[in-house]
Short mmCIF file of C-alpha atoms in Angstrom, two decimals:
data_model
loop_
_atom_site.label_atom_id
_atom_site.label_comp_id
_atom_site.label_asym_id
_atom_site.label_seq_id
_atom_site.Cartn_x
_atom_site.Cartn_y
_atom_site.Cartn_z
CA MET A 750 -4.74 -45.80 -4.73
CA PRO A 751 -8.45 -46.33 -3.93
CA SER A 752 -10.82 -44.17 -5.95
CA CYS A 753 -13.32 -41.65 -4.57
CA ALA A 754 -16.10 -44.05 -5.53
CA ALA A 755 -14.47 -46.76 -3.45
CA PHE A 756 -14.41 -44.48 -0.43
CA ARG A 757 -18.08 -43.59 -0.88
CA GLY A 758 -19.04 -47.22 -1.33
CA SER A 759 -17.24 -48.20 1.84
CA ALA A 760 -19.02 -45.46 3.76
CA GLY A 761 -22.37 -46.57 2.32
CA ARG A 762 -21.86 -50.20 3.32
CA ALA A 763 -20.95 -49.12 6.86
CA GLY A 764 -24.23 -47.21 7.05
CA LEU A 765 -26.25 -50.24 5.86
CA LEU A 766 -24.70 -52.50 8.48
CA GLY A 767 -26.08 -50.22 11.19
CA VAL A 768 -25.10 -49.66 14.79
CA ALA A 769 -24.40 -53.28 15.58
CA SER A 770 -21.35 -53.32 13.29
CA SER A 771 -19.93 -49.88 14.18
CA ALA A 772 -17.43 -51.38 16.60
CA GLN A 773 -16.18 -53.72 13.88
CA ALA A 774 -15.87 -50.91 11.30
CA ALA A 775 -13.97 -48.61 13.68
CA GLY A 776 -10.53 -50.03 13.01
CA GLY A 777 -7.49 -48.85 11.08
CA TYR A 778 -8.14 -46.10 8.57
CA ASP A 779 -11.92 -46.50 8.97
CA ARG A 780 -11.75 -44.73 12.34
CA CYS A 781 -11.37 -41.48 10.40
CA PRO A 782 -14.74 -39.82 9.66
CA TYR A 783 -15.60 -39.51 5.99
CA GLY A 784 -14.76 -36.04 4.63
CA GLN A 785 -11.88 -35.58 7.10
CA VAL A 786 -8.10 -35.88 7.12
CA CYS A 787 -6.57 -38.06 9.83
CA VAL A 788 -3.04 -38.96 10.85
CA PHE A 789 -1.97 -41.95 12.91
CA SER A 790 0.97 -42.73 15.18
CA GLY A 791 1.22 -46.30 13.90
CA PRO A 792 1.43 -47.85 10.42
CA VAL A 793 -1.69 -48.66 8.36
CA GLY A 794 -3.98 -46.48 10.46
CA THR A 795 -3.07 -47.96 13.83
CA GLY A 796 -2.10 -46.27 17.08
CA ASP A 797 -3.30 -42.84 18.19
CA MET A 798 -5.38 -40.82 15.73
CA LYS A 799 -5.64 -37.06 15.16
CA ILE A 800 -8.17 -35.32 12.90
CA VAL A 801 -6.48 -32.50 10.97
CA LYS A 802 -8.95 -29.62 10.55
CA SER A 803 -6.54 -26.85 9.54
CA SER A 804 -2.93 -26.23 8.57
CA LEU A 805 -0.47 -26.70 11.44
CA ALA A 806 2.87 -24.91 11.44
CA ARG A 807 3.96 -26.86 14.54
CA LEU A 808 2.69 -30.28 15.59
CA GLY A 809 3.38 -30.19 19.32
CA SER A 810 3.06 -33.68 20.77
CA TRP A 811 2.59 -35.06 17.26
CA ASP A 812 5.94 -33.79 16.03
CA ASN A 813 7.86 -36.68 14.39
CA ARG A 814 5.11 -39.14 15.43
CA ILE A 815 3.08 -39.61 12.24
CA SER A 816 3.47 -43.00 10.58
CA SER A 817 0.38 -43.12 8.38
CA LEU A 818 -2.49 -40.94 7.18
CA VAL A 819 -5.76 -40.97 5.28
CA ASN A 820 -7.31 -38.13 3.31
CA TYR A 821 -11.09 -38.44 2.80
CA SER A 822 -11.47 -34.68 2.12
CA ASP A 823 -11.53 -32.53 -1.00
CA TYR A 824 -8.31 -30.80 0.08
CA THR A 825 -4.70 -31.73 -0.52
CA LEU A 826 -2.63 -32.52 2.57
CA CYS A 827 0.97 -31.33 2.29
CA VAL A 828 3.40 -32.67 4.85
CA ASN A 829 6.84 -31.27 5.56
CA PRO A 830 9.78 -32.65 7.59
CA GLU A 831 10.48 -29.11 8.87
CA PRO A 832 8.32 -26.86 11.07
CA ASP A 833 6.67 -23.69 9.73
CA TYR A 834 6.11 -25.19 6.26
CA TYR A 835 9.77 -24.66 5.43
CA TRP A 836 9.49 -23.88 1.73
CA GLU A 837 12.94 -25.18 0.82
CA GLY A 838 12.20 -28.50 2.52
CA TYR A 839 10.96 -31.44 0.46
CA SER A 840 7.18 -31.56 0.92
CA ALA A 841 4.85 -34.34 -0.18
CA ALA A 842 1.20 -33.99 -1.22
CA PHE A 843 -1.61 -36.49 -0.62
CA SER A 844 -5.14 -36.29 -2.04
CA ARG A 845 -7.91 -38.84 -1.53
CA GLU A 846 -5.63 -41.65 -0.46
CA ARG A 847 -4.34 -43.80 2.36
CA VAL A 848 -0.62 -43.80 3.07
CA SER A 849 1.50 -45.88 5.41
CA PHE A 850 4.91 -44.31 5.12
CA ASP A 851 6.87 -47.47 5.85
CA GLU A 852 5.38 -48.97 2.69
CA SER A 853 5.27 -45.81 0.57
CA GLN A 854 7.55 -44.00 -1.87
CA ARG A 855 8.48 -41.64 0.99
CA PRO A 856 9.69 -43.87 3.83
CA ASP A 857 11.87 -40.95 4.95
CA LEU A 858 8.70 -39.25 6.26
CA ASP A 859 7.89 -42.06 8.69
CA ASP A 860 7.95 -40.44 12.15
CA ALA A 861 9.59 -37.38 10.52
CA ILE A 862 6.77 -34.86 9.86
CA SER A 863 6.87 -31.48 11.62
CA SER A 864 4.25 -29.36 9.79
CA MET A 865 1.16 -29.92 7.66
CA GLU A 866 -0.85 -27.78 5.24
CA LEU A 867 -4.39 -28.21 3.95
CA LEU A 868 -4.52 -26.60 0.50
CA PRO A 869 -7.07 -26.55 -2.34
CA ASP A 870 -4.54 -27.58 -5.00
CA ALA A 871 -1.61 -29.98 -4.92
CA GLU A 872 0.55 -27.64 -7.02
CA ASP A 873 0.56 -25.16 -4.12
CA CYS A 874 2.36 -27.63 -1.90
CA GLY A 875 5.78 -26.25 -0.99
CA ASN A 876 5.74 -23.66 -3.77
CA PHE A 877 5.83 -20.47 -1.75
CA SER A 878 8.01 -18.87 0.87
CA PRO A 879 6.37 -18.23 4.26
CA TYR A 880 8.04 -14.82 4.38
CA PRO A 881 9.08 -12.11 1.88
CA ASP A 882 12.70 -11.91 0.86
CA TRP A 883 15.03 -9.58 -0.98
CA SER A 884 15.22 -10.09 -4.73
CA VAL A 885 18.52 -11.19 -6.22
CA GLY A 886 20.52 -8.17 -7.31
CA GLN A 887 18.47 -5.78 -5.18
CA GLY A 888 20.51 -5.87 -2.01
CA PRO A 889 19.68 -3.59 0.92
CA ARG A 890 21.14 -0.13 1.13
CA THR A 891 21.74 1.97 4.21
CA ARG A 892 18.98 4.52 4.55
CA PRO A 893 19.70 8.25 4.88
CA ALA A 894 19.62 9.83 8.33
CA PRO A 895 15.98 10.35 9.32
CA THR A 896 14.47 13.50 10.77
CA THR A 897 13.91 13.75 14.52
CA ALA A 898 10.14 13.29 14.27
CA VAL A 899 10.49 9.91 12.56
CA SER A 900 13.75 8.69 14.04
CA ALA A 901 12.41 5.13 14.45
CA PHE A 902 10.77 4.93 11.02
CA GLY A 903 11.11 1.48 9.50
CA ASP A 904 13.87 0.11 11.76
CA PHE A 905 12.34 -2.83 13.59
CA ASP A 906 15.42 -4.63 14.90
CA GLY A 907 17.58 -1.66 15.98
CA ASP A 908 20.33 -2.00 13.36
CA GLY A 909 19.76 1.45 11.85
CA ARG A 910 18.29 0.09 8.62
CA THR A 911 14.73 0.00 7.32
CA ASP A 912 13.07 -3.43 7.57
CA LEU A 913 9.96 -5.06 6.12
CA ILE A 914 7.17 -6.77 8.05
CA GLY A 915 5.02 -9.33 6.26
CA ARG A 916 2.11 -11.59 7.21
CA ASN A 917 1.72 -14.86 5.35
CA ARG A 918 -1.56 -16.62 4.57
CA TYR A 919 -1.39 -18.66 7.77
CA GLY A 920 -1.21 -15.62 10.01
CA ALA A 921 2.50 -15.80 10.82
CA LEU A 922 4.24 -12.43 11.07
CA TRP A 923 7.81 -12.06 9.82
CA ALA A 924 10.34 -9.25 9.87
CA VAL A 925 12.65 -9.18 6.86
CA THR A 926 15.78 -7.36 7.90
CA ALA A 927 17.66 -4.98 5.64
CA ASP A 928 20.92 -6.82 6.29
CA ASP A 929 21.12 -9.83 3.97
CA ARG A 930 23.56 -11.46 6.38
CA THR A 931 20.87 -11.65 9.06
CA GLU A 932 18.15 -14.32 9.19
CA ASN A 933 14.53 -13.26 8.85
CA LEU A 934 12.82 -12.88 12.21
CA SER A 935 9.69 -14.83 13.10
CA ILE A 936 7.53 -12.50 15.21
CA GLY A 937 4.72 -14.94 16.00
CA THR A 938 1.52 -16.55 14.74
CA GLY A 939 -2.20 -15.83 15.08
CA TRP A 940 -2.08 -12.50 13.22
CA ASN A 941 -4.93 -13.47 10.88
CA GLU A 942 -7.20 -12.41 13.75
CA MET A 943 -6.26 -8.88 12.74
CA THR A 944 -8.09 -7.15 9.90
CA GLN A 945 -5.49 -4.42 9.56
CA LEU A 946 -1.90 -3.89 10.66
CA LEU A 947 -0.32 -0.45 10.94
CA ARG A 948 3.22 0.77 10.95
CA HIS A 949 5.33 2.95 10.89
CA GLY A 950 5.94 5.11 13.89
CA ASP A 951 7.14 5.42 17.45
CA TYR A 952 3.90 5.78 19.40
CA ASN A 953 5.28 5.64 22.94
CA SER A 954 8.31 7.91 22.53
CA ASP A 955 10.94 5.30 23.32
CA GLY A 956 12.71 5.60 19.96
CA LYS A 957 11.59 2.18 18.71
CA GLU A 958 9.28 1.13 15.88
CA ASP A 959 5.78 0.12 17.04
CA VAL A 960 2.76 -1.55 15.43
CA CYS A 961 -0.99 -1.04 15.83
CA ALA A 962 -3.47 -3.76 14.81
CA ARG A 963 -7.27 -3.96 14.65
CA ASP A 964 -8.85 -7.33 15.41
CA LYS A 965 -12.04 -8.83 13.97
CA GLY A 966 -14.03 -7.56 16.94
CA GLY A 967 -13.06 -3.95 16.22
CA ILE A 968 -10.56 -3.53 19.06
CA LEU A 969 -7.40 -1.59 18.26
CA TRP A 970 -4.23 -2.94 19.89
CA PHE A 971 -0.92 -1.21 20.44
CA TYR A 972 2.20 -3.43 20.20
CA PRO A 973 5.27 -1.60 21.54
CA GLY A 974 8.43 -2.49 19.67
CA LEU A 975 11.44 -3.54 21.73
CA GLY A 976 13.97 -2.61 19.06
CA THR A 977 15.09 -6.24 18.78
CA GLY A 978 12.54 -7.57 16.27
CA ALA A 979 9.95 -8.36 18.95
CA PHE A 980 7.09 -6.70 20.83
CA GLY A 981 6.37 -6.00 24.46
CA ALA A 982 2.98 -6.67 26.07
CA ARG A 983 0.17 -5.30 23.94
CA LEU A 984 -2.20 -2.57 25.11
CA SER A 985 -5.88 -2.20 24.14
CA LEU A 986 -6.75 1.19 22.68
CA GLY A 987 -10.49 0.55 22.80
CA GLY A 988 -13.22 -0.88 20.59
CA GLY A 989 -15.50 0.43 17.87
CA TRP A 990 -12.81 0.64 15.19
CA ASN A 991 -14.77 -1.55 12.75
CA THR A 992 -16.70 1.59 11.81
CA MET A 993 -13.53 2.65 9.97
CA ASN A 994 -12.80 1.12 6.56
CA GLN A 995 -9.16 2.19 6.46
CA LEU A 996 -6.50 3.08 8.98
CA ALA A 997 -3.18 4.70 8.13
CA SER A 998 -0.02 5.84 9.91
CA PRO A 999 0.90 9.28 8.56
CA GLY A 1000 3.81 9.98 10.89
CA ASP A 1001 3.64 13.33 12.66
CA LEU A 1002 0.78 15.17 10.97
CA SER A 1003 0.00 17.43 13.93
CA GLY A 1004 3.51 18.86 14.20
CA ASP A 1005 4.13 18.02 17.86
CA GLY A 1006 6.84 15.41 17.23
CA ARG A 1007 4.54 12.46 17.99
CA ALA A 1008 3.25 9.77 15.64
CA ASP A 1009 -0.44 10.13 14.72
CA LEU A 1010 -3.17 7.87 13.32
CA LEU A 1011 -5.65 8.39 10.46
CA ALA A 1012 -9.01 6.63 10.07
CA ARG A 1013 -11.62 6.90 7.30
CA ASP A 1014 -15.26 6.13 8.16
CA GLY A 1015 -18.11 4.88 5.97
CA SER A 1016 -19.23 8.42 5.19
CA ARG A 1017 -15.90 9.27 3.46
CA ARG A 1018 -14.77 11.40 6.39
CA LEU A 1019 -11.13 11.30 7.40
CA TRP A 1020 -10.24 11.60 11.07
CA LEU A 1021 -6.93 12.50 12.67
CA TYR A 1022 -6.12 10.85 16.02
CA PRO A 1023 -3.15 12.78 17.43
CA GLY A 1024 -0.65 10.60 19.24
CA ASN A 1025 -0.08 11.35 22.93
CA GLY A 1026 3.45 9.94 22.97
CA ALA A 1027 2.47 7.23 25.46
CA GLY A 1028 0.98 4.61 23.11
CA GLY A 1029 -2.46 6.24 22.91
CA PHE A 1030 -4.29 9.04 21.15
CA GLY A 1031 -5.95 12.32 22.00
CA ALA A 1032 -9.32 13.66 20.87
CA ARG A 1033 -9.90 13.09 17.19
CA LYS A 1034 -10.23 15.85 14.61
CA GLN A 1035 -11.98 15.70 11.25
CA LEU A 1036 -9.79 16.58 8.28
CA PRO A 1037 -11.12 18.44 5.22
CA PHE A 1038 -12.23 16.98 1.89
CA ALA A 1039 -14.10 13.78 1.06
CA TRP A 1040 -12.12 10.55 0.83
CA PRO A 1041 -13.75 7.92 -1.44
CA SER A 1042 -13.82 4.39 -0.09
CA ASP A 1043 -12.49 2.95 -3.37
CA ALA A 1044 -9.27 4.99 -3.21
CA PRO A 1045 -6.56 4.11 -0.68
CA ILE A 1046 -5.07 6.74 1.58
CA VAL A 1047 -1.32 6.61 1.05
CA ALA A 1048 0.68 7.93 3.99
CA THR A 1049 3.87 8.90 2.18
CA GLY A 1050 5.48 10.95 4.91
CA ASP A 1051 6.94 14.20 3.56
CA ALA A 1052 6.16 14.21 -0.16
CA THR A 1053 6.73 17.94 -0.73
CA ALA A 1054 10.17 18.28 0.89
CA ASP A 1055 9.06 20.89 3.41
CA GLY A 1056 9.65 18.75 6.51
CA ILE A 1057 5.92 18.17 7.11
CA SER A 1058 4.02 14.90 6.65
CA ASP A 1059 1.65 14.77 3.68
CA LEU A 1060 -0.96 12.40 2.21
CA LEU A 1061 -1.31 10.96 -1.28
CA ARG A 1062 -4.52 9.73 -2.96
CA PRO A 1063 -4.48 7.93 -6.31
CA VAL A 1064 -7.27 8.87 -8.71
CA GLY A 1065 -8.09 6.45 -11.50
CA LEU A 1066 -5.25 4.64 -13.20
CA SER A 1067 -2.95 7.53 -14.04
CA GLN A 1068 -3.38 10.32 -11.52
CA ALA A 1069 -2.38 11.04 -7.95
CA PHE A 1070 -3.22 13.93 -5.67
CA VAL A 1071 -0.85 15.03 -2.96
CA TYR A 1072 -2.42 16.77 0.03
CA PRO A 1073 0.30 18.76 1.82
CA GLY A 1074 0.15 18.82 5.58
CA THR A 1075 0.00 22.16 7.35
CA GLY A 1076 2.19 21.00 10.24
CA THR A 1077 -0.61 21.75 12.73
CA GLY A 1078 -2.93 18.79 12.06
CA GLY A 1079 -4.55 20.07 8.87
CA LEU A 1080 -4.30 19.59 5.11
CA ARG A 1081 -4.08 21.98 2.20
CA GLY A 1082 -5.79 21.34 -1.10
CA PRO A 1083 -4.25 18.99 -3.67
CA GLU A 1084 -1.27 20.49 -5.45
CA ALA A 1085 -0.99 18.04 -8.34
CA ASN A 1086 -3.84 17.02 -10.62
CA MET A 1087 -2.08 15.41 -13.54
CA SER A 1088 -0.49 12.13 -14.57
CA TRP A 1089 1.88 11.19 -11.78
CA ASP A 1090 4.71 10.39 -14.16
CA THR A 1091 4.94 14.09 -15.10
CA ALA A 1092 3.85 15.86 -11.90
CA GLU A 1093 6.82 17.86 -10.66
CA ARG A 1094 5.88 17.88 -6.98
CA VAL A 1095 4.54 14.37 -6.50
CA ARG A 1096 6.82 11.58 -5.36
CA VAL A 1097 5.46 8.07 -5.79
CA PHE A 1098 6.57 5.50 -3.19
#
C-alpha cells in the first residue's frame, strides 16, 4: 500500500510539471483530487469516477457499479454490500490506499457495493446498528389500557403496543416496534436537518401518534401519523422556534383532551402552547416558576396518579422535583424535594 508520503510526493511532482502535463496526469487514480475519496466504475481507476463527499446509505445509479477506489483523505471509507449500512453485513475499511477489487483480498465486492460510510476511525466500520433494538431477555410487554386523553400514546404502527422511534447519526429515522416478530420500520432519511424531535401525542384528533420537529431554520413542522408506521404530508407551524432551547410534549396539560406543547426560552420562562386538536396550537400561556437551562424538562405524563399530566425536573445528581398539573393549564409547586429513590410521590421514568 503506498504511504502518505508517496501520495504527497506524487501530488508535488504533478504541480512542478505545470499545466502542460495536466492532461497526462489525469488518468487512472490520479483523476481523483488530493484530499478526496473517489470510486470508479472500472478496475484500477478507470471508467466513470465519483467523488464521495459524505456517507451514502443508497448509491442510486452507482449501486453495484464500483470496481475500484482511492482514498486520499484523512477519513476511513467503509463499504458495504447491503444498502443502509447494514450492520450485520460484512463491511470493509480502506484508509489512504488504492484498491482495485478484482485484484484485492475482497474480490466479492467488485460491482457489489450498495452503501458507503466516511468515518474518522476504521474500528467504527460496521460496528453499530443503524437502529435501536430490544435487548435480549427484555422482550416487549403489552401496555395497560391508556386513558382517553392519551389513547394514541406511544403506538406508532397501530398494533396497540408502545413503540420506540430513534434517529441514527446519519439522519435516518426508525420505528422499533414492540412486537419482536415484526421488522423495524424505516421511516425515512434527512432527519438530521431537525434540531429537535417531539413525541408523544395525537395532535390532530385522529387517534394516531404524531410527531413535531424543529428544523435548523427555526421552523416547527407537524408530521401527522398514519397509524401504520409512516407520516402523512407535513404541515408548517411557523418559524421563530429557535428562540426556545427546549421543547417537550406533556400530553394534555390544559385538561381539554387535546395534546399540548411546552417550550422554554432563553430567559428560563416556560410556555404552554395548548393544542387545538387540528395539528396546531392556540395562544401561548406562561407557566409559573423559573426553569434553568441546564436542567431538562421531563414530560412524564401523570406522575401523581390523579389523572392529570405533570412535569418532572431533575435537580443535581440525586434529586427530582415533580410539578403537578392543575388540569386547567397550570402547575402547582413541587411536591417532592428529596432524593428520588426515597420520594414517595415521585415516579422516575
